[in-house]
Amino acid sequence: MIKPSVWGHYLGGAAPLHPTSFQVVAEGLNNPRGMTFGPDGGLYIAEAGVGGSTCFTFPDGSQVCWGYTSQVTRVLNGQQTVLGPALISLSTPDGEAVGVQDVAFDPGGHLFGVVGLGADPALRDPLGFLGADGMNFGQLVAFHEDGGWQNFIDIAGYEGVANPDGGVLDSNPYALFAYGDGFVVADAGGNDLLHAWMTGTISTMAVFPDVMVEFPPGSGSMIPMQAVPTSVSQGPDGAYYVSQLTGFPFPVGGANVYRVTDSGFDTYASGFTNILDTAFDPEGNLYVVEMAHDGLLSGSPFGALYRVAPDGSKTMITGDLFLPTGLAYGPDGALYVAEYGVVPGMGRVVRIGITDSVTVEPDTAIVGETVTVHAHAMNDGGAAMGVMHIVPIDHNLVSYVDGSAFGGAFPISIPLGEAMRLFQAGGEKALRAASATSTVVAVAWIGDQAAGEEVHFGFQAKVELGAAGAGVTFMLHSYQMNTEIASASSVLSVPALHDYQEVLQDGVNGYSGTSDTFLDAWMPMMPYGADANFYVRQPGVKSALVQFDLAGISSVAYVSQAQIGVWVTYSSGNPVDMSAYGVLKPWSEAGATWMEADAGMAWETPGAMGPSDRSSTAADRTSVGGSGRWVWFDVTDLAQMWVMDPTSNHGIVVMGDGSTNAELEFTSSDYIVTFVRPQMKVIYQAP
């Protein structure tokens, strides 16, 4: 009967946990095996159980125990329930078990299963050590609507009579497929594929012979290796596809998937290792799960999941599964894999469909910088229809850069809940129409994804002040219908900002970066850069140029306030209306005149009034009369631009734009008294 095997060293409390990134849909299972979806949409999972309290010791000292702990678990609407009563289970002390190995629904919606054995059917003799319970092994069982069960067809009994492979008598019904008139059963112990009719009649469809393999590797010695069929799936062509675990020595790459028809069988796909289950999707892709990708003798417990396309190309979906033992293709286009399949109490089922990842470049940025968000969504399951991949935007932390979406994505400017409702009601067209204006709250990609298709989209975002010190977590969410099927996140690190305040004034704390002069329409070719005073006279007769070098302020600073101040030494009496504009053209203190920004370089319009000379919108305006006072201009937005791009810093031009004749005199950076020279006050935050 069942003996301790190469699986035993993976079991028990010392088994390493290796959580995958996939969604867990069932857990706490005891030796999960085959799975299927029912007509109610529920996932039905065969659990081989944990044996029981009745034990037997073999002559070699090994022990097995049995009891009624095998069961079928259903997962429906997120709820995990057990069908009862329990079926028979037999286990070694380390927890490896045989019990119900696979389940299947017939076209009428009736549930059936196969219970394993792993021994000579004669050991089920009611007079033997298993007693009357022994005949519950090796059976195809029928489940009733109330969860009860009964033995329906004796699969192991056929091995005892027919012994199709002609070898040692051994039966272990392991995989089941149900169709209109009966069943197809893979007997892992008998190395054959059987046809069982509803009447109870059984016939042999295929026998999978031993093959000779080298062992130990490199020795040149050859030994026979059994096939050990472990799954049966019907392909889109009507043929049956049977996988093999292989027997000892479990060579890496030695497992095949066979295609079985009425005329025999041939190899459909090869190069696998220790296959436990297979499943087809509607497009004809075959999915194959390996229990141990590096071989059962390797000591590594990690299995792999593959997709075999109709053209025969093979793609590994993941190698990050811990001892997987079951596989099912879901009606939602996702794959469901049983993990920890020989670890009692730790078995679980994970859902593998759309797998998301999101990255941000660069991964560290400061306030005011622009980053690029890259979203990736890989379809590792079957074809997925009507999928929305969406990245929300937290406006306290980042803002969307207009027109930056790429990869078929588009910005959304309505609340996410409303976006989902519109998408379900009217599709992408309705969502795009509702998102034409207003603030962007997310960027989305909408469409269908074929099996194996990857979607890559993204956008640019500007880092806002609220992200300083806190960082930004970008989330990618994937929805099908109204169900979230995948998600991922990536963190942008944003250094904390510290408060700084600078007062820039020539002659103070070693600063000497001020340039100032005035332009005089009455003396259009006269430069005044060396004068101790400069003037503003309305209407548009004299204008002042003032510039401060901001090289000492970090280019990544966030400027919260900036002012340029000038001291009035003389007023002609009437108030002067003044406007301060950002200068767009380079000028020099020594060469600037009413006609020229520098010697040989004319203003577009005399007096720096052309559209390429100064900005069209004033940074600030004020009206001043009287003398002996400071006049301040708010240049916060200009200063932010200047620190981010020092080449844009050409200072301001202050123009008198009132209608009456009036003039103000100011002290320049060459004035003899230091404390009344022009000042610039800057309050900013920087890392």
Tab-separated table of C-alpha atoms in Angstrom, residues 14 16 50-51 55 125 168 209 217 292 339 351 368 380 441 483 499 522 529 540 662 669:
chain	number	residue	atom	x	y	z
A	14	ALA	CA	9.463	22.710	8.785
A	16	PRO	CA	9.204	26.565	4.011
A	50	VAL	CA	-5.104	13.093	6.497
A	51	GLY	CA	-5.835	9.410	7.044
A	55	CYS	CA	-3.162	2.119	11.623
A	125	ASP	CA	-10.073	-7.721	0.793
A	168	VAL	CA	2.781	-5.639	-11.030
A	209	PRO	CA	4.572	1.737	-21.446
A	217	PRO	CA	22.928	10.402	-14.498
A	292	ALA	CA	8.482	19.931	-8.911
A	339	GLU	CA	-0.599	24.668	-3.810
A	351	ARG	CA	-6.172	32.364	-8.719
A	368	GLY	CA	8.033	69.898	-8.753
A	380	ASP	CA	-1.545	34.580	-17.575
A	441	VAL	CA	-8.617	61.494	-11.313
A	483	THR	CA	-14.840	42.519	-9.915
A	499	ASP	CA	12.068	75.499	5.353
A	522	TRP	CA	14.068	110.781	-23.380
A	529	GLY	CA	23.846	100.731	-15.111
A	540	GLY	CA	5.734	104.741	-20.022
A	662	ALA	CA	4.723	111.280	-12.240
A	669	SER	CA	22.698	98.224	-5.948
